[in-house]
PDB file of C-alpha atoms in Angstrom:
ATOM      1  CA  UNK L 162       0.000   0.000   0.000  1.00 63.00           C
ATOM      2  CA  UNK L 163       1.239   3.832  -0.564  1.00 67.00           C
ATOM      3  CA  UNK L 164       2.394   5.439   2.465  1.00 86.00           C
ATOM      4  CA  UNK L 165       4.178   8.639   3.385  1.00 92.00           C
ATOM      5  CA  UNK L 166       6.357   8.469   6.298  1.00 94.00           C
ATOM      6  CA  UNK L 167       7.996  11.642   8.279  1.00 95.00           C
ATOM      7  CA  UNK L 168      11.187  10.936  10.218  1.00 93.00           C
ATOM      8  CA  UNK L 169      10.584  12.971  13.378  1.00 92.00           C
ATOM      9  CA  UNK L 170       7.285  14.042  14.361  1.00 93.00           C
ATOM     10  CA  UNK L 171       9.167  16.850  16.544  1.00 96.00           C
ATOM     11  CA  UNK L 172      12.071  18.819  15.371  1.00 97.00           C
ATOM     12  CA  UNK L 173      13.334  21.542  17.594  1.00 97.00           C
ATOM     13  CA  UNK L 174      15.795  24.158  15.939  1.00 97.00           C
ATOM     14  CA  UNK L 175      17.577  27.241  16.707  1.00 97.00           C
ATOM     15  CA  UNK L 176      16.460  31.023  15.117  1.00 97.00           C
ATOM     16  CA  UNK L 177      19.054  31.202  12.288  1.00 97.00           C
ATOM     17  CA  UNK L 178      20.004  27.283  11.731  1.00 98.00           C
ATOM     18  CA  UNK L 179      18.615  25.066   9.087  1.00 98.00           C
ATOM     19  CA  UNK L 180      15.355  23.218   9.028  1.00 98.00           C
ATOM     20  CA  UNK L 181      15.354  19.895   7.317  1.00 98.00           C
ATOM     21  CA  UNK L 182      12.107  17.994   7.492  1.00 98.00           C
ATOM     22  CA  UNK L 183      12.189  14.293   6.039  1.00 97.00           C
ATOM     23  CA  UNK L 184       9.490  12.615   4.050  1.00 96.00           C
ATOM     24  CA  UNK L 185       9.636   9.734   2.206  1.00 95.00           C
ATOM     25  CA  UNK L 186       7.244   7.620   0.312  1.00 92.00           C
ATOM     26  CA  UNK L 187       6.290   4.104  -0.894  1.00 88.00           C
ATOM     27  CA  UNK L 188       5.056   4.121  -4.582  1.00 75.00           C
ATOM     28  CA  UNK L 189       5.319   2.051  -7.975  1.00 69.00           C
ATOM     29  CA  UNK L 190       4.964   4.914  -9.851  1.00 70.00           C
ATOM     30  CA  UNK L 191       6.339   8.476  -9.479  1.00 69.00           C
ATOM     31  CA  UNK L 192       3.701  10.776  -7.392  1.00 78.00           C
ATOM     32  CA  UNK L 193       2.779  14.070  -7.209  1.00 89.00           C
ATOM     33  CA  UNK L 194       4.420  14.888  -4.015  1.00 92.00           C
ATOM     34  CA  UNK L 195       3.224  18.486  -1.935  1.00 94.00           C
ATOM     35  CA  UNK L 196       4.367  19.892   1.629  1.00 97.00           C
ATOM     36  CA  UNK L 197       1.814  21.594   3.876  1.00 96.00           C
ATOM     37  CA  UNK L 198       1.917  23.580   6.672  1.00 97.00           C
ATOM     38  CA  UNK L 199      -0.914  24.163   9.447  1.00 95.00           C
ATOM     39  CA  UNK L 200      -0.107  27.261  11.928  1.00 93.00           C
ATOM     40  CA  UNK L 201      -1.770  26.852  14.886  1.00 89.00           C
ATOM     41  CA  UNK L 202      -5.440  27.069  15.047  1.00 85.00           C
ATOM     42  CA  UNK L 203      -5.556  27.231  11.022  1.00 88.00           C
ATOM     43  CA  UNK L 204      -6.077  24.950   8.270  1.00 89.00           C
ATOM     44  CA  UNK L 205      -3.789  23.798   6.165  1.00 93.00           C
ATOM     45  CA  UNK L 206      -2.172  26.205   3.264  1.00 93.00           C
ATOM     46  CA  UNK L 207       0.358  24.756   0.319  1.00 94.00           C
ATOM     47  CA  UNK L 208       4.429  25.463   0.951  1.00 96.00           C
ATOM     48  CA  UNK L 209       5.232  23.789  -2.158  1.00 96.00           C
ATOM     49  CA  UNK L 210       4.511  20.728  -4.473  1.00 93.00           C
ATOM     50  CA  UNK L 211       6.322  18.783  -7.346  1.00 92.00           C
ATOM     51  CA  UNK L 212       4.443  17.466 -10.353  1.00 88.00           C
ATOM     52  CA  UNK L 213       7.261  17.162 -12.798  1.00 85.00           C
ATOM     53  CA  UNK L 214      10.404  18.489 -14.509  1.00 86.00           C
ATOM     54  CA  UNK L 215      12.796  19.857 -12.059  1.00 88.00           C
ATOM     55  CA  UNK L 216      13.642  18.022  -9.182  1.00 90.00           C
ATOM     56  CA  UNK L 217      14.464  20.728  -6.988  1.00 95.00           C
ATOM     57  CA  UNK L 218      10.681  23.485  -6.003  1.00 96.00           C
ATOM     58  CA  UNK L 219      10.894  26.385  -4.192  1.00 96.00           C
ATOM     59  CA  UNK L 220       8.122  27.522  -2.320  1.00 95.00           C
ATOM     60  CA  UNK L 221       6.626  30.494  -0.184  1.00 94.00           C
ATOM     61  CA  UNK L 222       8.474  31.518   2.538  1.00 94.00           C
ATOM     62  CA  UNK L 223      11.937  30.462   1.606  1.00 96.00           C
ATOM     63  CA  UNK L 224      11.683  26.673   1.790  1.00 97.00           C
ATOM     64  CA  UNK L 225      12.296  24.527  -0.893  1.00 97.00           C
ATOM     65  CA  UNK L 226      12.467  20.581  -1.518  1.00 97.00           C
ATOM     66  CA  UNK L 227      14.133  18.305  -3.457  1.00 95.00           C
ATOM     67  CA  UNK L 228      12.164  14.869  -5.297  1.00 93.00           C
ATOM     68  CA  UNK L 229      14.850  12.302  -4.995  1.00 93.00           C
ATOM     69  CA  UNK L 230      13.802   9.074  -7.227  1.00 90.00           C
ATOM     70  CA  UNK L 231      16.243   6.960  -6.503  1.00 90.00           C
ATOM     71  CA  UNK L 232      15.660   7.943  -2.703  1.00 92.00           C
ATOM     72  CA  UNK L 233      11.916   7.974  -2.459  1.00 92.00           C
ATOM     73  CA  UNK L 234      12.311  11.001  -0.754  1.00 94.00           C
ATOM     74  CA  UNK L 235      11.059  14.561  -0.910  1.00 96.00           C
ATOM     75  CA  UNK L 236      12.965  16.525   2.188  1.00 97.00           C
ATOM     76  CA  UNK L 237      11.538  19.935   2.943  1.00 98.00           C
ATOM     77  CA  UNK L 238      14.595  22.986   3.833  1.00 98.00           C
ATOM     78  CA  UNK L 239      15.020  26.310   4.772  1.00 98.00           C
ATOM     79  CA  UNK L 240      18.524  27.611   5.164  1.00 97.00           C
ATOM     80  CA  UNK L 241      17.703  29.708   7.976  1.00 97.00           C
ATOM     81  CA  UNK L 242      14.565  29.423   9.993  1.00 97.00           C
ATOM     82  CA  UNK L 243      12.849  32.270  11.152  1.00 97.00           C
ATOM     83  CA  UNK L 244      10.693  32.110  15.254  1.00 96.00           C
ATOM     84  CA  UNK L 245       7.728  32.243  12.324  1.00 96.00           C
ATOM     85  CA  UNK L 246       8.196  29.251  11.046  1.00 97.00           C
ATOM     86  CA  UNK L 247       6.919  27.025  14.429  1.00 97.00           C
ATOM     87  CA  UNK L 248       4.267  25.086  13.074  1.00 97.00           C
ATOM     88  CA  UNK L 249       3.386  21.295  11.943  1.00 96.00           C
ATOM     89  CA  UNK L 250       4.261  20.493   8.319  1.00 97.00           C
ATOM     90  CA  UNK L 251       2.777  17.668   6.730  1.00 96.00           C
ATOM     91  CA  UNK L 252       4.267  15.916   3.392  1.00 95.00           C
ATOM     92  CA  UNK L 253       1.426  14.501   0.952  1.00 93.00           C
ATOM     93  CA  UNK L 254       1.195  12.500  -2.108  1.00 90.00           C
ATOM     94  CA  UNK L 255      -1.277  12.308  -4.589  1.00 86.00           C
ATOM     95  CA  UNK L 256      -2.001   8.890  -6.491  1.00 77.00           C
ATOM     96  CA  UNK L 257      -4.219   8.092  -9.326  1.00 71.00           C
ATOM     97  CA  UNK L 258      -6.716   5.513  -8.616  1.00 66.00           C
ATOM     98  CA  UNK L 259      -8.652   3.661 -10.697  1.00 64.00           C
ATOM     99  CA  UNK L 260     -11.983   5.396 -11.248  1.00 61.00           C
ATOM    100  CA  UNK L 261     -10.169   8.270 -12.290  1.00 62.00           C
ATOM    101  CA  UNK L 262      -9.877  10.355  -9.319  1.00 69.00           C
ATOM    102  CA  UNK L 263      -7.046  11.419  -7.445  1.00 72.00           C
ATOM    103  CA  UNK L 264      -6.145  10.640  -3.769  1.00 78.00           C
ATOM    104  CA  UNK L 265      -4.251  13.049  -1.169  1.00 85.00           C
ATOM    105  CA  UNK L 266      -2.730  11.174   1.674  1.00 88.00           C
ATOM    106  CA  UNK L 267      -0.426  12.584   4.281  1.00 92.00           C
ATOM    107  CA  UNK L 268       1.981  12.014   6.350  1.00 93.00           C
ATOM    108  CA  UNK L 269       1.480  11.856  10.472  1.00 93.00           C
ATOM    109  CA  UNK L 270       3.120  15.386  10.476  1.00 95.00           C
ATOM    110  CA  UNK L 271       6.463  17.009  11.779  1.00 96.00           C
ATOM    111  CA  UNK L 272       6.494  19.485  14.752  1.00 96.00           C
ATOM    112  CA  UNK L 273       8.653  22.230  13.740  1.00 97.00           C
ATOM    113  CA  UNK L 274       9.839  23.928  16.901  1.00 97.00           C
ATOM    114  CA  UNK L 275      12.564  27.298  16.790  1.00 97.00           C
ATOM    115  CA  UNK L 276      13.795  28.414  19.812  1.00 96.00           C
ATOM    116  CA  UNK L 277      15.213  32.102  19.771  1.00 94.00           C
TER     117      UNK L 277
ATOM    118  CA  UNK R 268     -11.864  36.532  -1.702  1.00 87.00           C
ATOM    119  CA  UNK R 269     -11.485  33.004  -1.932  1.00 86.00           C
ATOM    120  CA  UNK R 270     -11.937  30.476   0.503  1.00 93.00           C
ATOM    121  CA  UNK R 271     -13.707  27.281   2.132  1.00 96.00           C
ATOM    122  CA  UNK R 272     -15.792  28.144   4.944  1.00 97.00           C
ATOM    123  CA  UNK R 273     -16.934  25.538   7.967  1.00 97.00           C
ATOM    124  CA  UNK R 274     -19.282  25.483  10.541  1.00 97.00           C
ATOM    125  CA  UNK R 275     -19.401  25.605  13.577  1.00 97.00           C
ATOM    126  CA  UNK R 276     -15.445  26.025  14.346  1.00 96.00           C
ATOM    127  CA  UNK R 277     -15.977  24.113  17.710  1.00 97.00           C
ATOM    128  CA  UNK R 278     -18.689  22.071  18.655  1.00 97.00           C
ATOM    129  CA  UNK R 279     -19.038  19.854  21.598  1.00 97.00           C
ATOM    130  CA  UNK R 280     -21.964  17.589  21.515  1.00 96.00           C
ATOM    131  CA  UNK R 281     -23.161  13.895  23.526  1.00 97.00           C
ATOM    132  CA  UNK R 282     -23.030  10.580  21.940  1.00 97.00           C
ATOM    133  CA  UNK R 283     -26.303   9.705  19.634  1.00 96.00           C
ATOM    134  CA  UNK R 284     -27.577  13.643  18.953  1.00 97.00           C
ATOM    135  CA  UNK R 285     -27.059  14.027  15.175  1.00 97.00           C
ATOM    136  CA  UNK R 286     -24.989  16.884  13.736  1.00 97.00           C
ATOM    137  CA  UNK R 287     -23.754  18.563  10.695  1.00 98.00           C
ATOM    138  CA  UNK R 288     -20.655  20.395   9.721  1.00 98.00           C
ATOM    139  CA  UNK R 289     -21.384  22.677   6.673  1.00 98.00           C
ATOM    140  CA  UNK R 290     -18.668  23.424   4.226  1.00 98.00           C
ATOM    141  CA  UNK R 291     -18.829  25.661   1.474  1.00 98.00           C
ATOM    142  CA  UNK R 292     -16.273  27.414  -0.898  1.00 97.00           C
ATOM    143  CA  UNK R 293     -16.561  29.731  -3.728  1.00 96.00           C
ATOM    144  CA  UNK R 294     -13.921  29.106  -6.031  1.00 95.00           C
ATOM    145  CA  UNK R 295     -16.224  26.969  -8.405  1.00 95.00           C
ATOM    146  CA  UNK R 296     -13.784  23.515  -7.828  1.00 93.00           C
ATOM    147  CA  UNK R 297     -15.005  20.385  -8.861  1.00 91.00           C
ATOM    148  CA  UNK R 298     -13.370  18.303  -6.283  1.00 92.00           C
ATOM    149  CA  UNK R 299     -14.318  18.330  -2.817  1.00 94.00           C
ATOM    150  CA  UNK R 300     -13.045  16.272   0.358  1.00 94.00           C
ATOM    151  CA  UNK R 301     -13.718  16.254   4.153  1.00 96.00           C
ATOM    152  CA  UNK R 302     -10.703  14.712   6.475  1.00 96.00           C
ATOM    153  CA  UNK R 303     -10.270  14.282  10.012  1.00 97.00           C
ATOM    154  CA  UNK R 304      -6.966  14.756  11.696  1.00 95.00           C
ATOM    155  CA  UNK R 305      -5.628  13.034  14.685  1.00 94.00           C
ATOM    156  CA  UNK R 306      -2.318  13.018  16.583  1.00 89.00           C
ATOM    157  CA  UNK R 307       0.303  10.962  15.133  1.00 87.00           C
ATOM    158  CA  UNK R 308      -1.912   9.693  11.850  1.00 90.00           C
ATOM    159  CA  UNK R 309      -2.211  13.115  10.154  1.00 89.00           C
ATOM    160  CA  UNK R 310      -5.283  13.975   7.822  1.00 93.00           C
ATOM    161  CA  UNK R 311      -7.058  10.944   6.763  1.00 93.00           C
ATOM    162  CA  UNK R 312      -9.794  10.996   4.158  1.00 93.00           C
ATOM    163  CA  UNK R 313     -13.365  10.727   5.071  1.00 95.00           C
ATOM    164  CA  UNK R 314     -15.341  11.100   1.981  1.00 94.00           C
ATOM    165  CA  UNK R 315     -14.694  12.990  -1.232  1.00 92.00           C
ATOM    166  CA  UNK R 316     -16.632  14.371  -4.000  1.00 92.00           C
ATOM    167  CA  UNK R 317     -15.638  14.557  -7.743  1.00 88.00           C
ATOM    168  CA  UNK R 318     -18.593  16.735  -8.749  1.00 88.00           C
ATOM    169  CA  UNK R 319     -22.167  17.134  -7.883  1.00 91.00           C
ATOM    170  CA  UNK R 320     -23.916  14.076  -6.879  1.00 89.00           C
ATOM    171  CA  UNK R 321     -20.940  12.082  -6.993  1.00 89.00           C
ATOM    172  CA  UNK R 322     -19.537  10.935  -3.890  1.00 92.00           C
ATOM    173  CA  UNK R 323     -17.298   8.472  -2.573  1.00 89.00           C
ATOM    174  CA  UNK R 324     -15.177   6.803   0.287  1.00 91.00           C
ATOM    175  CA  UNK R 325     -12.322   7.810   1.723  1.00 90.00           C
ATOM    176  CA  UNK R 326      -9.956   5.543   4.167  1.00 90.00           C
ATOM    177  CA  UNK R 327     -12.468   6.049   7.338  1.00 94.00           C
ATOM    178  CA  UNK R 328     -15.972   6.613   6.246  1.00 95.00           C
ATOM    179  CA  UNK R 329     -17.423   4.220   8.727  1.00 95.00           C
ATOM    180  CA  UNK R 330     -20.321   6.357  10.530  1.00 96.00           C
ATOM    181  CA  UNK R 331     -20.224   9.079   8.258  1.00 98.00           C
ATOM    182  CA  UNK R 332     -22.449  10.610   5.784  1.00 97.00           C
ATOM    183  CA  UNK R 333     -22.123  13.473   2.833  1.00 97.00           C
ATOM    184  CA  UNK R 334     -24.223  14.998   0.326  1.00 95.00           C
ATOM    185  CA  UNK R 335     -23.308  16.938  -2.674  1.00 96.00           C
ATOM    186  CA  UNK R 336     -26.201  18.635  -4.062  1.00 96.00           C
ATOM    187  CA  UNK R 337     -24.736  21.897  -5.217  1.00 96.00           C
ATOM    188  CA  UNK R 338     -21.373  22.370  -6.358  1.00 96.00           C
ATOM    189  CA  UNK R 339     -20.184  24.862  -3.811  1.00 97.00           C
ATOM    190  CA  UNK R 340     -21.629  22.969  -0.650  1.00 97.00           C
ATOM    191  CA  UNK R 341     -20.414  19.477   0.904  1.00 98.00           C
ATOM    192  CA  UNK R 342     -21.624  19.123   4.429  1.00 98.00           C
ATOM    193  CA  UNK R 343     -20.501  16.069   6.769  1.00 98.00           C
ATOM    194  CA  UNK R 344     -22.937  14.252   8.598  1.00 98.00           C
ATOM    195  CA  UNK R 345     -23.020  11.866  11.545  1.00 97.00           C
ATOM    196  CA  UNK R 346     -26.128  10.767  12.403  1.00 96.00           C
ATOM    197  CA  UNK R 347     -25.404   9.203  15.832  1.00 97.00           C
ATOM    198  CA  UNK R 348     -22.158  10.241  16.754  1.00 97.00           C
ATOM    199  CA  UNK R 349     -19.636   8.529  19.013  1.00 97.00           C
ATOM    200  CA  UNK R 350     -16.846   9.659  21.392  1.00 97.00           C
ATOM    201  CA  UNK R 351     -14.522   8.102  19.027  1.00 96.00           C
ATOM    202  CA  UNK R 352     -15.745  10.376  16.408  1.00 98.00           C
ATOM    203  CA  UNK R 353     -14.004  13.479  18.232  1.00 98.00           C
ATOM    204  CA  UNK R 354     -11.315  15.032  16.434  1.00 98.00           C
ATOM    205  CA  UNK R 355     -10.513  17.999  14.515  1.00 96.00           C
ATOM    206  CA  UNK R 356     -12.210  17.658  10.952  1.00 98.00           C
ATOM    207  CA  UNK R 357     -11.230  19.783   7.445  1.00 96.00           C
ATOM    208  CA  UNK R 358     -13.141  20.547   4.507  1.00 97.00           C
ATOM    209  CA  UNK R 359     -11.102  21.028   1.244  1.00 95.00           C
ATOM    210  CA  UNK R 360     -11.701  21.528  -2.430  1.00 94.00           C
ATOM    211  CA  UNK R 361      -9.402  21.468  -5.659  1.00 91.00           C
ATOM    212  CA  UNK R 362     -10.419  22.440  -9.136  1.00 88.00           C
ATOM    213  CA  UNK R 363      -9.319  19.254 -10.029  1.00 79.00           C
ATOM    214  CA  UNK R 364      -7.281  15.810  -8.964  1.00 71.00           C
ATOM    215  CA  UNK R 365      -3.666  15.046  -9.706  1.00 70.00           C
ATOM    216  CA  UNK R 366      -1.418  17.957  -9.356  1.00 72.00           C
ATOM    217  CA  UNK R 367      -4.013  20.558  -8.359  1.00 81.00           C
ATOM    218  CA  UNK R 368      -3.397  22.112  -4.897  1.00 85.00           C
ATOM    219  CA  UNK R 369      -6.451  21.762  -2.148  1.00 90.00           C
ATOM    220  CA  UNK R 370      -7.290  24.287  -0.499  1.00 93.00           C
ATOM    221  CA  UNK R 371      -8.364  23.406   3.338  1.00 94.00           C
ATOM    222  CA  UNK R 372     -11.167  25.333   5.346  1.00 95.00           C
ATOM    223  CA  UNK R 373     -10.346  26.351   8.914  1.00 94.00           C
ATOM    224  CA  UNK R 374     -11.099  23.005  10.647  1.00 95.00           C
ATOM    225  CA  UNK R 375     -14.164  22.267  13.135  1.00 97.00           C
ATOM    226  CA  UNK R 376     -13.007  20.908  16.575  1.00 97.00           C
ATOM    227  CA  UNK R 377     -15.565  18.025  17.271  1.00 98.00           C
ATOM    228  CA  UNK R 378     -15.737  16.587  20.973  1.00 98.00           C
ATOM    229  CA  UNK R 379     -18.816  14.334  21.645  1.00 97.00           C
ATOM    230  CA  UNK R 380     -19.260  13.004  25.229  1.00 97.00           C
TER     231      UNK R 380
END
């Protein structure tokens, strides 16, 4: 069965240091892959997705991912993280099923902390 | 400005007293979803909706019910709801599958005693 699997459900960084968020995924064939993020008492709002073409997708507020094939992975960074970014990021995939449709199914979610 | 709109935000209820969250969004998408979210599983995928009148399961639509009778509306229903049944629960809509982003409504905190 597809999955998506985040290493960490908590991550606690420092103001200024690099966030790195892991995701991988189980799949036979390549997914669309997205990162969310949920501020507190919010819904959910799009940081970034891949569909295709380049492997590497920026997104809003200076984070960006890479879609590793070979790795199964899609890793969510920011080179410097800002008290702003606390929140809970969740990494999705979306898979075509028969019927036609397409289903979005997360991971359990990562706990970003940043401590000044 | 566009959005998905639930209600209520936060609704505590008792086990067996039927209830429905309204959600509603005005960006004319075809594809509609509710999920619920729980600690350590994430969202997970109650029903969705791929246009009007056309509904269908998600992973955990056991006790659940949805209509979609207009295209911008796609309330959740639980006739007799259960304690297990608290949780916090999200509306979202897409214009379409695959690639398209969703875009997620505030969430409705659901508590039933």
């Amino acid at each position: 069965a597809q999955s998506v699997t985040q290493l960490g459900s908590h991550v606690s960084v420092s103001e200024g240091a690099l966030v790195l968020l892991r995701c991988n995924y189980s799949s036979s064939v390549p997914p669309y892959l997205f990162w969310y993020v949920q501020y507190p008492n919010q819904g959910l709002q799009l940081l970034l997705k891949y569909t295709t073409g380049a492997t590497l997708v920026k997104g809003i507020n200076g984070f960006e991912a890479e879609f590793k094939k070979s790795e199964t992975s899609f890793h969510l960074t920011k080179p410097s993280a800002h008290m702003s970014d606390a929140a809970e990021y969740f990494c999705a995939v979306s898979l075509m099923f028969s019927g036609g449709y397409n289903k979005l199914i997360f991971g359990a979610g990562t706990r970003l902390a940043v401590h000044p | 400005e566009a959005q998905v709109t639930q209600n209520p935000r936060y609704l505590i209820t008792v086990t067996g007293k039927k209830l429905t969250v309204t959600c509603s969004q005005n960006m004319n998408h075809e594809y509609m979803s509710w999920y619920r979210q729980d600690p350590g599983l994430g969202l997970r995928q109650i029903y969705y909706s791929m246009n009007v009148e056309v509904t269908d399961k998600g992973d955990v639509p056991e006790r659940y019910k949805v209509s979609r009778k207009e295209k911008r509306n796609f309330p959740l229903i639980l006739e007799s709801p259960s304690p297990n049944q608290t949780s916090l629960y999200f509306c979202a809509s897409s214009p379409y599958g695959g690639a398209s982003e969703q875009y997620f409504g505030p969430g409705t905190r659901l508590t039933v005693t």
